[in-house]
Each structure stands twice: as structure tokens, then as C-alpha cells.
PDB file of C-alpha atoms and ligand atoms in Angstrom:
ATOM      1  CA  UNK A 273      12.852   6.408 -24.451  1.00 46.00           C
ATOM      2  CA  UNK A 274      13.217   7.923 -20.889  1.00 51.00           C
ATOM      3  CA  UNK A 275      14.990   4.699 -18.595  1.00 48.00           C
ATOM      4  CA  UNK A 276      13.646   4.966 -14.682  1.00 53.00           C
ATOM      5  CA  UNK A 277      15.500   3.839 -11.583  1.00 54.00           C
ATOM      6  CA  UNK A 278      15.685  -0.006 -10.814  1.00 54.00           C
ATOM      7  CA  UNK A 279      12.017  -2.116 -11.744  1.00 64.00           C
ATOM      8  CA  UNK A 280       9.993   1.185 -11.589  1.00 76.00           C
ATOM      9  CA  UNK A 281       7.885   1.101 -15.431  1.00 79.00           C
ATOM     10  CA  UNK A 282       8.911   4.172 -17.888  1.00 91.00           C
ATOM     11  CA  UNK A 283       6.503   7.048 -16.965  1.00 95.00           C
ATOM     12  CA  UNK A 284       6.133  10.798 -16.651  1.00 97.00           C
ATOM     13  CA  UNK A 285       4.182  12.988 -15.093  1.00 98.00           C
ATOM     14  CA  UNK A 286       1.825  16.069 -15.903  1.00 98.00           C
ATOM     15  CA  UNK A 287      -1.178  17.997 -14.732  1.00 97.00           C
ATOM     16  CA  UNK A 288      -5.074  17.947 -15.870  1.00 95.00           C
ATOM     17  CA  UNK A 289      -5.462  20.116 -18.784  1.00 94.00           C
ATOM     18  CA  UNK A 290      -6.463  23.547 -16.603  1.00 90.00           C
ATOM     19  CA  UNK A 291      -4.626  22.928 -13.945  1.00 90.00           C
ATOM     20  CA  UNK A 292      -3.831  24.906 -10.680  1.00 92.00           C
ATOM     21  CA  UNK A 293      -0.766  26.431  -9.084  1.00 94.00           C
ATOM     22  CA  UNK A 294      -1.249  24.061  -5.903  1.00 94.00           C
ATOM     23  CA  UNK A 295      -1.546  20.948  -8.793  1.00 95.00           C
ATOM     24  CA  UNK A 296       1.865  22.367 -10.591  1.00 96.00           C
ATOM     25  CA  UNK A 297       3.583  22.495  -7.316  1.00 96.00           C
ATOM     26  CA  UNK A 298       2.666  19.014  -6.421  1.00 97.00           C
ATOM     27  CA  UNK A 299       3.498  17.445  -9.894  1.00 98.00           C
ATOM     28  CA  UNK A 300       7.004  18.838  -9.426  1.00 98.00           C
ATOM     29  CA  UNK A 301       6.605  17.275  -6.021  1.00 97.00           C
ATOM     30  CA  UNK A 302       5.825  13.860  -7.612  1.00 98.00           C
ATOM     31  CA  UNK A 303       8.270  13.821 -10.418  1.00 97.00           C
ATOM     32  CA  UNK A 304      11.295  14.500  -7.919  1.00 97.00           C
ATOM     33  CA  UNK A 305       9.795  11.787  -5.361  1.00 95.00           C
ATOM     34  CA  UNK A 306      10.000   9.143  -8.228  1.00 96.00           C
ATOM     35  CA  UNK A 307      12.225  10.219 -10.541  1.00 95.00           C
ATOM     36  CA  UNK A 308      10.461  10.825 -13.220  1.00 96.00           C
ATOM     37  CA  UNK A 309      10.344  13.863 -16.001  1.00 97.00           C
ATOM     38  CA  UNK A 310       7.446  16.231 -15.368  1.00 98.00           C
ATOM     39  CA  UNK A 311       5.932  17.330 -18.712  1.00 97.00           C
ATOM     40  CA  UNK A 312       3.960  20.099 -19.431  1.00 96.00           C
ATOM     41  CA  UNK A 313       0.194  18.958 -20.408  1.00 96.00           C
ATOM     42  CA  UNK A 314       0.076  21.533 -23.216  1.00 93.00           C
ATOM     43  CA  UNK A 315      -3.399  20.734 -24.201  1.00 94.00           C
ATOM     44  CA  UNK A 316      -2.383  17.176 -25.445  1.00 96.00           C
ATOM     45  CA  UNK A 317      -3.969  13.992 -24.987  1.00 96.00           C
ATOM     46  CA  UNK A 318      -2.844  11.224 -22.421  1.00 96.00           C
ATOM     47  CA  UNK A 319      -2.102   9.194 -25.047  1.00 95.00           C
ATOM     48  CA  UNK A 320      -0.327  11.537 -27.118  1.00 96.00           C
ATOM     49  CA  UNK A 321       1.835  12.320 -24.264  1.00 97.00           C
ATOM     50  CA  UNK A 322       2.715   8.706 -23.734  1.00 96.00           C
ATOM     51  CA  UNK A 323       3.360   7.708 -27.484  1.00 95.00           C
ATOM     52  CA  UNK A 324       5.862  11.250 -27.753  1.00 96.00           C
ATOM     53  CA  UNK A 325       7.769  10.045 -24.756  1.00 96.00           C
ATOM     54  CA  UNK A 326       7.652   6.459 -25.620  1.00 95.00           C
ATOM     55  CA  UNK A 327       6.612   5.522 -21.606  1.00 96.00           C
ATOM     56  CA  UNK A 328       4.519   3.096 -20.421  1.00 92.00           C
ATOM     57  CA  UNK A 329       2.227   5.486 -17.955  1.00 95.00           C
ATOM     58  CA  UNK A 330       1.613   8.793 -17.340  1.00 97.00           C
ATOM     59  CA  UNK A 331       1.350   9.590 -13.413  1.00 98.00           C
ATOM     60  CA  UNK A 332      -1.913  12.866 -13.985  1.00 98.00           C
ATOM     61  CA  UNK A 333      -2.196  15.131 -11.194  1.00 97.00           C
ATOM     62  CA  UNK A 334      -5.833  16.422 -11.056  1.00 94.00           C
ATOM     63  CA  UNK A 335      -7.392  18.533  -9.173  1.00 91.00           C
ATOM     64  CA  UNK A 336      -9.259  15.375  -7.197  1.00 88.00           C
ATOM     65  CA  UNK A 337      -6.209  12.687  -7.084  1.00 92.00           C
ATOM     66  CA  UNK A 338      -3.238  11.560  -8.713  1.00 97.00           C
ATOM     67  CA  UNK A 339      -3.568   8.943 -10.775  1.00 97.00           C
ATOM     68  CA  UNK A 340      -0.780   6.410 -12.861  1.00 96.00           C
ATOM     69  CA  UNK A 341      -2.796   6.084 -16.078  1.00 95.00           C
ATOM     70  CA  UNK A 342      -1.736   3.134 -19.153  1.00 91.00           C
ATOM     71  CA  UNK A 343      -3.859   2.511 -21.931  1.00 84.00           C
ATOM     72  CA  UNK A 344      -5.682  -0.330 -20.538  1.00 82.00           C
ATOM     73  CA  UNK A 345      -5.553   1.164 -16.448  1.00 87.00           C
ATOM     74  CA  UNK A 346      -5.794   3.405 -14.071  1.00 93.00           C
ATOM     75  CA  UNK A 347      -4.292   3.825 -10.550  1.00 95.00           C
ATOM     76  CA  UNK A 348      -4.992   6.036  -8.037  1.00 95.00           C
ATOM     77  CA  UNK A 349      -6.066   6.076  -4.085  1.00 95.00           C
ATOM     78  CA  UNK A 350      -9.271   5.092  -2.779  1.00 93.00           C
ATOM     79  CA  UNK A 351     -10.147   4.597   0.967  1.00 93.00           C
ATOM     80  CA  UNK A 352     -13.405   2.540   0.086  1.00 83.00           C
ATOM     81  CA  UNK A 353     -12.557  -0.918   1.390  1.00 93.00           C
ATOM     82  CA  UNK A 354     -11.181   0.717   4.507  1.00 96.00           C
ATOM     83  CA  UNK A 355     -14.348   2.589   4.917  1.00 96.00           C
ATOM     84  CA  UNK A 356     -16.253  -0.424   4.847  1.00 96.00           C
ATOM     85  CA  UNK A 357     -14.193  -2.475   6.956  1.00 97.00           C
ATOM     86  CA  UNK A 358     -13.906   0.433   9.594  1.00 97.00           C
ATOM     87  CA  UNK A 359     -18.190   0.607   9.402  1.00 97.00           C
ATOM     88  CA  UNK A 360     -18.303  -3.115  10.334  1.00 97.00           C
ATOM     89  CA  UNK A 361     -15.833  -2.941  12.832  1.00 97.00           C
ATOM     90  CA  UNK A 362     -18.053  -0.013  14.603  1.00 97.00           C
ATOM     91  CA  UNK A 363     -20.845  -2.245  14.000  1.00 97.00           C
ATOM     92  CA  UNK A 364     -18.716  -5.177  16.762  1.00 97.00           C
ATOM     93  CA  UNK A 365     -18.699  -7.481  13.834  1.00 96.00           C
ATOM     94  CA  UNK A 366     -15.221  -8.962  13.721  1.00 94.00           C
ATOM     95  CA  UNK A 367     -11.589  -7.895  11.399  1.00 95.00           C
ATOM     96  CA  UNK A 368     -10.268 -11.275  10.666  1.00 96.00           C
ATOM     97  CA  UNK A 369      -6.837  -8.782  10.055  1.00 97.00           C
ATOM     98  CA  UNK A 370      -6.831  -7.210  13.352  1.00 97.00           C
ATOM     99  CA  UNK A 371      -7.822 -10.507  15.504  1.00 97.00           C
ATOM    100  CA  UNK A 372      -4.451 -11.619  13.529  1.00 98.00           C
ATOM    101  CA  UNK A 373      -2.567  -8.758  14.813  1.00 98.00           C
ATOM    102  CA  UNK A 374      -4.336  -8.630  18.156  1.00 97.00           C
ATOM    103  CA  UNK A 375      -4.052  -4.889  18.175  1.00 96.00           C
ATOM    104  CA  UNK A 376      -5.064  -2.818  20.699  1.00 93.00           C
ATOM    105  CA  UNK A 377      -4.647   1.144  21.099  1.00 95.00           C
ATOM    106  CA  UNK A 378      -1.870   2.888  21.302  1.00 97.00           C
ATOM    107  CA  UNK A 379       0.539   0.038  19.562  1.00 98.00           C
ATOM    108  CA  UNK A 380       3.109   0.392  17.275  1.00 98.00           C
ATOM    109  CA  UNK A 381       2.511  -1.064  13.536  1.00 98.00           C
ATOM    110  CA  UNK A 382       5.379  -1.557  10.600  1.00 98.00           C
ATOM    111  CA  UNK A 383       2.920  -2.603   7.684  1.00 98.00           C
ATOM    112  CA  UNK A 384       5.536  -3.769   5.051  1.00 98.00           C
ATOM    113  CA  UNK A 385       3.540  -3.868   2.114  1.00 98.00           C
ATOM    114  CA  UNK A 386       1.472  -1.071   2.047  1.00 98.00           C
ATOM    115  CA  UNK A 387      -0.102  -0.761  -1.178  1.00 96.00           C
ATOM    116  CA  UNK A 388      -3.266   0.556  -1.641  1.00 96.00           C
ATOM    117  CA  UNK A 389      -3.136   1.679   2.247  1.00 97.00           C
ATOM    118  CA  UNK A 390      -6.191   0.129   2.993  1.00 96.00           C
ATOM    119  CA  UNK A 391      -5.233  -2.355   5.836  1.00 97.00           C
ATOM    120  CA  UNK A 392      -2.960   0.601   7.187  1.00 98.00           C
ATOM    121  CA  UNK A 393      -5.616   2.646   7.155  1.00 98.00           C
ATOM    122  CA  UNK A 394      -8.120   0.581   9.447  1.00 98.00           C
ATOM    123  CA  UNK A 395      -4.614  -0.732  11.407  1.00 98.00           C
ATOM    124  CA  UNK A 396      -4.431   3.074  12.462  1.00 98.00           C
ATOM    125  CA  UNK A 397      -8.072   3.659  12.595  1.00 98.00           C
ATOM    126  CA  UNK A 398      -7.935   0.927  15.615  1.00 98.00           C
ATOM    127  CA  UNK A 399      -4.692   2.364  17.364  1.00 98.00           C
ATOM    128  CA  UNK A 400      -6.533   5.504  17.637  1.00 98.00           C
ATOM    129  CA  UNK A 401      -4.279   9.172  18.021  1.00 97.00           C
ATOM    130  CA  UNK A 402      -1.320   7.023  20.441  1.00 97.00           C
ATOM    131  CA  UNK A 403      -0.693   4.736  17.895  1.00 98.00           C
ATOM    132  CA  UNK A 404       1.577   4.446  14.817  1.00 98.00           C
ATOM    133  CA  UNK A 405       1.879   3.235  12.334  1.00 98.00           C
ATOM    134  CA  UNK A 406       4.123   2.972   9.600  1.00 98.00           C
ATOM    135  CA  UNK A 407       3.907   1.809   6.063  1.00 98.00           C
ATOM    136  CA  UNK A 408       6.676   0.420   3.376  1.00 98.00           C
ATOM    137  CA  UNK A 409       6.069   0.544   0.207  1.00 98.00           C
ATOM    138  CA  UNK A 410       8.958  -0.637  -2.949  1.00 97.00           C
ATOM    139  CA  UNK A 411       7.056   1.015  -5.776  1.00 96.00           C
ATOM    140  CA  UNK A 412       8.231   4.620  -6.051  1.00 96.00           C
ATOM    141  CA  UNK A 413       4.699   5.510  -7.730  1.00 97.00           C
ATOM    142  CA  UNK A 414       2.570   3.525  -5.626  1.00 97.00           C
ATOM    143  CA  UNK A 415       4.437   4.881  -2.618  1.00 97.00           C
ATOM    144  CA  UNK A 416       3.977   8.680  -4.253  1.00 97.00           C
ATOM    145  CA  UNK A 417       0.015   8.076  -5.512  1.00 97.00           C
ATOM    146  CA  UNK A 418      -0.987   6.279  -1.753  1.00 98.00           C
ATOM    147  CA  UNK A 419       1.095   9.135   0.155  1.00 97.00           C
ATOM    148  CA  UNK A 420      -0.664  12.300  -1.676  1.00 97.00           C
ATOM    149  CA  UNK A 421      -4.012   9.942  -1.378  1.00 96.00           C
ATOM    150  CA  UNK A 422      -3.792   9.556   2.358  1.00 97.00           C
ATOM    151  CA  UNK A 423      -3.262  13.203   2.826  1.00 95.00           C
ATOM    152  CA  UNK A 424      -5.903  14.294   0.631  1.00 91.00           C
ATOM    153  CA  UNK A 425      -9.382  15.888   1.896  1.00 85.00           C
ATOM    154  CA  UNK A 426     -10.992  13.139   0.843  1.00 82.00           C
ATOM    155  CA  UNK A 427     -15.040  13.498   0.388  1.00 79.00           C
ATOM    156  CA  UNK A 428     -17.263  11.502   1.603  1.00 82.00           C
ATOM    157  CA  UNK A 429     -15.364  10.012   4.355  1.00 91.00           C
ATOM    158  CA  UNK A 430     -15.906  10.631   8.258  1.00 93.00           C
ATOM    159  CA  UNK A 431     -13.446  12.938  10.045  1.00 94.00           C
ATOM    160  CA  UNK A 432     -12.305  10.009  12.023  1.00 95.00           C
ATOM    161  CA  UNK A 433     -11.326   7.778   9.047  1.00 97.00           C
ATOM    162  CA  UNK A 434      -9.734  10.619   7.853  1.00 97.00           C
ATOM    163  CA  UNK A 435      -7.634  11.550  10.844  1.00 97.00           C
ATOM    164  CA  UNK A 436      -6.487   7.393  10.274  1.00 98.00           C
ATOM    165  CA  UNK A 437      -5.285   8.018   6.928  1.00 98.00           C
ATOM    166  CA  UNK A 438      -3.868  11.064   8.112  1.00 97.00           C
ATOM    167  CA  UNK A 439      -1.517   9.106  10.732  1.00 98.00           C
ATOM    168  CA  UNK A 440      -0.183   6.558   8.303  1.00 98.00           C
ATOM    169  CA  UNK A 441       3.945   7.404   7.341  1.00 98.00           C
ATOM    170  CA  UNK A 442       4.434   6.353   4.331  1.00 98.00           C
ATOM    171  CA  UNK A 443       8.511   5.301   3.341  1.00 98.00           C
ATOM    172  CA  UNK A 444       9.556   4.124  -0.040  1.00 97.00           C
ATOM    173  CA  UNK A 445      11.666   1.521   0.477  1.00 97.00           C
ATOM    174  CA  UNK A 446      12.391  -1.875   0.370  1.00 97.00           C
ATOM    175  CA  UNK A 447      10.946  -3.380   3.660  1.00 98.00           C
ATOM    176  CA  UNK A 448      14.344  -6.307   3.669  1.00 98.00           C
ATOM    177  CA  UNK A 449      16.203  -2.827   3.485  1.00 98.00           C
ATOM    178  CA  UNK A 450      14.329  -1.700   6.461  1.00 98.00           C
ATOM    179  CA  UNK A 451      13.799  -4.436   8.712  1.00 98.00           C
ATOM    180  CA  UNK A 452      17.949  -5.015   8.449  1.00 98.00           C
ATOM    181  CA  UNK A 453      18.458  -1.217   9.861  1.00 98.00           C
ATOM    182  CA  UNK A 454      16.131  -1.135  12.543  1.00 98.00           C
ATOM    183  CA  UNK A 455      16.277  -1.786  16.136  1.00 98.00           C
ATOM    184  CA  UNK A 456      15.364  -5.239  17.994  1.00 98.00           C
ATOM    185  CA  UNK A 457      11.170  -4.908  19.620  1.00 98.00           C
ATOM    186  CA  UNK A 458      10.951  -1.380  17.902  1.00 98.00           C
ATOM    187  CA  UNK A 459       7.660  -2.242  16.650  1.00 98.00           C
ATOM    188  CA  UNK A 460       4.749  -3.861  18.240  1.00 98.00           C
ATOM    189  CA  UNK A 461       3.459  -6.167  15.061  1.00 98.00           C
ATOM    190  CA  UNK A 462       5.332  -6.254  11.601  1.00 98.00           C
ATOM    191  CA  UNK A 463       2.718  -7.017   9.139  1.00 98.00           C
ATOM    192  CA  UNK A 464       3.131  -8.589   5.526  1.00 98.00           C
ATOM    193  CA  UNK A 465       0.142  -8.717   2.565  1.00 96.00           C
ATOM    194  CA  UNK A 466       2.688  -9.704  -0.416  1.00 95.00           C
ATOM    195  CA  UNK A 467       1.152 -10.062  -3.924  1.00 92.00           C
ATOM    196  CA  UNK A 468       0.173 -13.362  -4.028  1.00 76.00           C
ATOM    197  CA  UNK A 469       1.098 -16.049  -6.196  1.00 67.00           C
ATOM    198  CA  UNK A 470      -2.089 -16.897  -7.428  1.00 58.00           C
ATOM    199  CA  UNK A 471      -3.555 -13.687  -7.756  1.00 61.00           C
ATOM    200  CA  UNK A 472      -7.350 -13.289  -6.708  1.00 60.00           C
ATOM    201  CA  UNK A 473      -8.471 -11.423  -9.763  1.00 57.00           C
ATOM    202  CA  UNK A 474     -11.724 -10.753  -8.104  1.00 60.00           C
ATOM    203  CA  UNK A 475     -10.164  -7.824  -6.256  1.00 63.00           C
ATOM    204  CA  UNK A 476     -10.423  -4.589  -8.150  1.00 65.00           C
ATOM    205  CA  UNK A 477      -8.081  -2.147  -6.602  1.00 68.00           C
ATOM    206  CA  UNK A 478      -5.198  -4.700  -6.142  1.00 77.00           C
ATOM    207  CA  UNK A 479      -5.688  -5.519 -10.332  1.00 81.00           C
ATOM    208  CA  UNK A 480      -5.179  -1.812 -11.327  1.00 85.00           C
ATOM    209  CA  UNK A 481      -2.254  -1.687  -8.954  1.00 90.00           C
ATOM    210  CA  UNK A 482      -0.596  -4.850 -10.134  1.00 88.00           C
ATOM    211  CA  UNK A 483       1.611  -3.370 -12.674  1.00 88.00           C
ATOM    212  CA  UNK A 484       3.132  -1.236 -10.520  1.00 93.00           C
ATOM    213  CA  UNK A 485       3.639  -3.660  -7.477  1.00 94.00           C
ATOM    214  CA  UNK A 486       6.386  -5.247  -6.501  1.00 95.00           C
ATOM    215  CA  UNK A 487       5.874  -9.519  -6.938  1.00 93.00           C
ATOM    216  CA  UNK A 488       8.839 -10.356  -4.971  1.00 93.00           C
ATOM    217  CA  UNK A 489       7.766 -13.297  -2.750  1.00 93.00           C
ATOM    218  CA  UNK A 490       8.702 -13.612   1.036  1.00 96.00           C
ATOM    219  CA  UNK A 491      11.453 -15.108   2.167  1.00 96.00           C
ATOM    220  CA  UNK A 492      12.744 -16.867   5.537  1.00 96.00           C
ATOM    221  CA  UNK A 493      15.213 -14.352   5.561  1.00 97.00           C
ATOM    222  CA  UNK A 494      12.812 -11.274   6.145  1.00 98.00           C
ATOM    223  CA  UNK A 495      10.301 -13.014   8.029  1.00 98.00           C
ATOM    224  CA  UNK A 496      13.833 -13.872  10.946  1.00 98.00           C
ATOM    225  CA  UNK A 497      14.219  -9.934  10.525  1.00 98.00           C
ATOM    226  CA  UNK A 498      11.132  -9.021  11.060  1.00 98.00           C
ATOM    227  CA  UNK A 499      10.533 -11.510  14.150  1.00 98.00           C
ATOM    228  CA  UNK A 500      14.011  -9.309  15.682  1.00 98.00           C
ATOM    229  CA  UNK A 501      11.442  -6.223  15.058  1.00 98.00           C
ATOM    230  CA  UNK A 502       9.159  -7.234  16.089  1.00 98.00           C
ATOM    231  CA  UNK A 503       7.944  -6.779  20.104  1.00 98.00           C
ATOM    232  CA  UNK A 504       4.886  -9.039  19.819  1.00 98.00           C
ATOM    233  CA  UNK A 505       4.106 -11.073  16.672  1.00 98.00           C
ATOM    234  CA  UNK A 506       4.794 -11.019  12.684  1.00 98.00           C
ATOM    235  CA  UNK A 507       1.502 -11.145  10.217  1.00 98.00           C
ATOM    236  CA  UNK A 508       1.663 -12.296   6.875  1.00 97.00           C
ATOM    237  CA  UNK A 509      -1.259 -12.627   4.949  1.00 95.00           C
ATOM    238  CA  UNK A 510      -1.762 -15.107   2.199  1.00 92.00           C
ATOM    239  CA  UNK A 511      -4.766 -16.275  -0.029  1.00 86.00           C
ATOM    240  CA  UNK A 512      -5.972 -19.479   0.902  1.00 78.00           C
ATOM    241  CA  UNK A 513      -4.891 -21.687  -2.168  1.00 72.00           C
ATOM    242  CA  UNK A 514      -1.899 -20.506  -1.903  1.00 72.00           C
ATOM    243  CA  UNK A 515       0.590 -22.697   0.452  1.00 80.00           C
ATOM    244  CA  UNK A 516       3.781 -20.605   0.966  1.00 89.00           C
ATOM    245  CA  UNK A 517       3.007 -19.631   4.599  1.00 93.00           C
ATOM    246  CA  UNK A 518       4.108 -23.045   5.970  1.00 92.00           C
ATOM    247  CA  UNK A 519       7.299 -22.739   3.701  1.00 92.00           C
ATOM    248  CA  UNK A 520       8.026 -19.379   5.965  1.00 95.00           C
ATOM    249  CA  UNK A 521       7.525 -21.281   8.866  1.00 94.00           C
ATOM    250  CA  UNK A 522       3.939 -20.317  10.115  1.00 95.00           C
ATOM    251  CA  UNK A 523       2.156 -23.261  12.242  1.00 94.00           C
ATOM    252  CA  UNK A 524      -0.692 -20.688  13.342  1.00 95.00           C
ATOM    253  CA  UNK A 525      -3.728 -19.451  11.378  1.00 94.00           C
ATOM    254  CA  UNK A 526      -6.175 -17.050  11.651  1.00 94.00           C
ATOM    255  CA  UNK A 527      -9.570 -17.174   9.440  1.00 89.00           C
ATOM    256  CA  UNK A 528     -12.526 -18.596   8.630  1.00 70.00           C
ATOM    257  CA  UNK A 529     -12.760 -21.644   6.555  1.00 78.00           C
ATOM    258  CA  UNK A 530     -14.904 -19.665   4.204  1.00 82.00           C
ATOM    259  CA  UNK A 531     -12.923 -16.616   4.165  1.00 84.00           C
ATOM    260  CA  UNK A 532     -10.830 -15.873   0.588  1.00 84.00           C
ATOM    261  CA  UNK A 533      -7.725 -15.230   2.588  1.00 90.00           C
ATOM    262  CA  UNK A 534      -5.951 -16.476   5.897  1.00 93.00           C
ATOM    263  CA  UNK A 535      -3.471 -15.172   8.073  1.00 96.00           C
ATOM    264  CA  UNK A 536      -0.527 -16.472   9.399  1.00 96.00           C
ATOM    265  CA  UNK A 537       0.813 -15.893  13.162  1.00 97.00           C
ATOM    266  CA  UNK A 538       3.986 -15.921  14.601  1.00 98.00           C
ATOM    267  CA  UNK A 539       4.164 -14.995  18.426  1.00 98.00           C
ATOM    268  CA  UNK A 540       7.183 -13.641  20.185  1.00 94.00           C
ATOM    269  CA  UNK A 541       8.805 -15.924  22.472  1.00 86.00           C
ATOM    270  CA  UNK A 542       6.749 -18.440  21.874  1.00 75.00           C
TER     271      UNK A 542
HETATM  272  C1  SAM B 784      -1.043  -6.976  -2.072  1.00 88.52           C
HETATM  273  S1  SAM B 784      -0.349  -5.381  -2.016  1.00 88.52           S
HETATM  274  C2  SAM B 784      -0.711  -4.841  -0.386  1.00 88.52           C
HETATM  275  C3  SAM B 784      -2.119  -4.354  -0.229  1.00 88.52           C
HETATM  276  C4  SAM B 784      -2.325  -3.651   1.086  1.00 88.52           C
HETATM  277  N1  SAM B 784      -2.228  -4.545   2.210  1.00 88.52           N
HETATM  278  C5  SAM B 784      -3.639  -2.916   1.112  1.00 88.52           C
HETATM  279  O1  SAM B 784      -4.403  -3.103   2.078  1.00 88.52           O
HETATM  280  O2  SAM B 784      -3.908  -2.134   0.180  1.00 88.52           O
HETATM  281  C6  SAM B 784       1.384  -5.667  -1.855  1.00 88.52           C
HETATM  282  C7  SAM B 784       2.202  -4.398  -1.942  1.00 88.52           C
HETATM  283  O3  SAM B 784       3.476  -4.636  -1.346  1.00 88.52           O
HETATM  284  C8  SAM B 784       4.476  -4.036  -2.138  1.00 88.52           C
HETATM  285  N2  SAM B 784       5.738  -4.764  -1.897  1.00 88.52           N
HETATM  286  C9  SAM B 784       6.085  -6.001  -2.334  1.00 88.52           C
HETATM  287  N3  SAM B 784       7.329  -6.328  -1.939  1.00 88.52           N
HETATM  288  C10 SAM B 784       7.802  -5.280  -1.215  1.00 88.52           C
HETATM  289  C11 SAM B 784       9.039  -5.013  -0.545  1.00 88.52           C
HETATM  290  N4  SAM B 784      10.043  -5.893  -0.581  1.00 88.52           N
HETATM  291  N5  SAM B 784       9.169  -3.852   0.129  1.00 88.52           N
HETATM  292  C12 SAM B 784       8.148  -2.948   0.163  1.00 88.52           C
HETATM  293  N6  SAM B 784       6.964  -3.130  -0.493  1.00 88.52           N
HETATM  294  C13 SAM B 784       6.783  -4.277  -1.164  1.00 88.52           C
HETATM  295  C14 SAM B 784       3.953  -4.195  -3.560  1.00 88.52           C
HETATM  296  O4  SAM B 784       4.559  -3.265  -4.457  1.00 88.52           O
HETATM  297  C15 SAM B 784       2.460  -3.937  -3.370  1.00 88.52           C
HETATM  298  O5  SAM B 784       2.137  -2.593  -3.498  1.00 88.52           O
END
């Protein structure tokens, strides 16, 4: 049985079967980041591999992407939503997200629940090259699978998207952690998507990360630290039958009655 640092699930990691100097290097890259052993593949199955170290996953670096694998899932990065998103917002149609934030270029972004990196990704795409933005993420893997992801020459995706995904600084940490340390107005919005209570299963890359995630729920206490953070205004988003944003203390909403999800606005000196 190999025991892992606080919450993170049993796991190793190992390579595709043929796998390349430049994949070795960043498996022992991975398996110091988290913490976990790094196996050799040795020709064996996934599943083999998991049953001989009695784990729950096996983090696989391939030559394509990293991915946390369990019998029944599989994690790994994929820009696709952002892609999308960042398409429509080219298009002029409206990101219910960014009217939230009200972001404009150049700004400053602390996304505190980074995840997948999608809403990072399209957060940076519309700061442009002046802006930054930084994302926290709790789950050593997800952290270690979204950071190689976002660095990755990923196909099919314009060289401005990737130049976005490229800008996002990716911390493992706990964002309470975080907010405590740092410095009153040092970013322009602090943003929160937490796992929400009532999970909207409809949402295929949030289910295979779910595992992994952190389900810690929000608290008064971090949204007061991130308002001292905060310059302008604090995000959180929340699904819309869910009811904990007036709990935090939110009184403003941003979305459309129709929309799956809403977001709730606190300004700065307001
Ligand atoms: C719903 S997902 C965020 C999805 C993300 N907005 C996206 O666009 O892909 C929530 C993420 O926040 C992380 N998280 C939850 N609590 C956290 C905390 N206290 N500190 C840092 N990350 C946290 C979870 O592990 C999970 O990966």
C-alpha cells in the first residue's frame, strides 16, 4: 500500500510502454511534483501496475499528455471548452464569466480554483500578453496534469489560444493558504468556480476530474480574504440550484435566467 500526502488518492506514476527520454525525464518530473513513486512500465498493463502497487490511479505519461487513469476514468488536459468559448467571444457574442469579472486587458487575475484551466485559459486569452494571471489549484495531480497540459504544443489549437495557456502560472496550493499570505489590492479580480454541491453531471471534463478535486465548500472566511486581495471585485461561480452564494454574502448576479450557472459579484468599495 503506498500512503500519499494529505487527501491526495494512492497513485503512481509511469510512462507509455515505448517511451522517450523527454517522457522519462518528465515522469520523474511528475512523481517529485506530487509525491508519488515513479514505476518503471516494464511492458505491464495499467491495471497490472495498479493491482501490484495496491493504488487507486496510475498518473501515464505519453507521448501526447499525461493522464491520471482508474479503472472506471481517465484524466488528462483538454483546452476544448476554452477553444469554443474563445471562438464565440471573437465572434462579439457575449462570456457570461468575463461580463462577471469585467475584465479588460492588461489586468491582473488570481483564479482560485483552477481545475481543468479552462476559464483561466479564456481569462488570459482576454488580458492579452500585459495581463496575468494566476491559477490555484489543491490537488497535487490536477495541479501537475493541467500544468504539463497548458505547456504542451497542443494540436489543433490557434497560436493565440496557445500563447493564453502558455501565460497561465499554475501554484499548488491551497487558495485559504494563499489569499492569507498575500498583499492587500495585489490582484485585480479573485475568482472562485468551487465544485458544486449539486454536481451538474452533464459536464464531462469536470466528472473525470471529480475524484481528484478538492469538494471543500467556500467559506465567509476566504471570500473576507479574498475581498483584502482583491483591487476590484471577487467572482464566485455557482450552479443555479444551488443557493450557497447568498450564504457568502453575494447580493449581485450575473447570468441569464436560462443559463446552467450564475455568477456572483462582489465590488470593491462598494
Ligand atoms: C469546478 S473545478 C474548477 C473548474 C475550472 N474553473 C475550469 O474552468 O476548469 C474546482 C477546482 O477547484 C479545486 N479546489 C477546490 N478547493 C480548493 C482550494 N481550497 N484551493 C485550491 N483549489 C481548490 C478543486 O480541486 C477543483 O479542481
Amino acid at each position: 500500500m503506498v500512503n500519499m500526502p494529505g487527501g491526495m488518492p494512492r497513485c503512481i506514476v509511469t510512462t507509455s510502454l515505448r517511451a522517450h527520454a523527454d517522457q522519462l525525464e518528465l515522469a520523474v518530473r511528475i512523481s517529485r511534483e506530487i509525491g508519488a513513486p515513479l514505476v518503471a512500465r516494464n511492458k505491464k498493463a495499467i491495471k497490472k501496475l495498479s493491482e501490484e502497487w495496491n493504488v487507486s490511479g496510475v498518473v501515464v505519461v505519453d507521448a501526447n499528455k499525461v493522464a491520471y487513469i482508474t479503472g472506471e476514468n481517465e484524466f488528462f488536459f483538454h483546452p476544448s471548452m476554452a477553444v469554443l468559448r474563445i471562438k464565440e467571444i471573437k465572434s462579439g457574442k457575449n462570456d457570461q464569466m468575463i461580463s462577471a469579472m469585467k475584465l479588460s486587458s492588461g489586468q491582473r487575475v488570481l483564479d482560485c480554483t483552477l481545475g481543468l484551466g479552462t476559464d483561466a485559459i479564456v481569462t488570459s486569452y482576454v488580458l492579452g500578453t500585459e495581463g496575468v494571471v494566476v491559477g490555484l489549484e489543491s490537488s497535487p495531480v490536477i495541479a501537475a496534469i493541467v500544468r504539463t497540459g497548458l505547456q504542451s504544443n497542443y494540436k489543433k489549437v490557434g497560436r493565440d489560444v496557445l500563447e493564453a495557456m502558455r501565460r497561465v502560472k499554475v501554484k499548488c496550493a491551497d487558495h485559504g493558504a494563499v489569499l492569507a499570505e498575500l498583499p492587500e489590492n495585489s490582484f485585480d479580480v479573485v475568482y472562485f468556480d468551487p465544485m458544486f454541491r449539486l454536481p451538474r453531471l452533464k459536464s464531462s471534463g469536470i466528472n473525470a476530474l471529480r475524484p481528484l478535486a478538492d469538494h471543500r465548500p467556500l467559506t465567509p472566511e476566504v471570500i473576507k480574504l479574498a475581498m483584502r486581495v482583491a483591487a476590484k471585485r471577487v467572482v464566485v461561480k455557482e450552479g443555479r440550484r444551488c443557493n450557497e452564494l447568498r450564504q457568502l454574502g453575494f447580493e449581485h448576479f450575473v447570468g441569464g435566467t436560462n443559463a446552467p450557472v450564475i455568477y456572483g459579484v462582489m465590488v470593491k468599495g462598494k
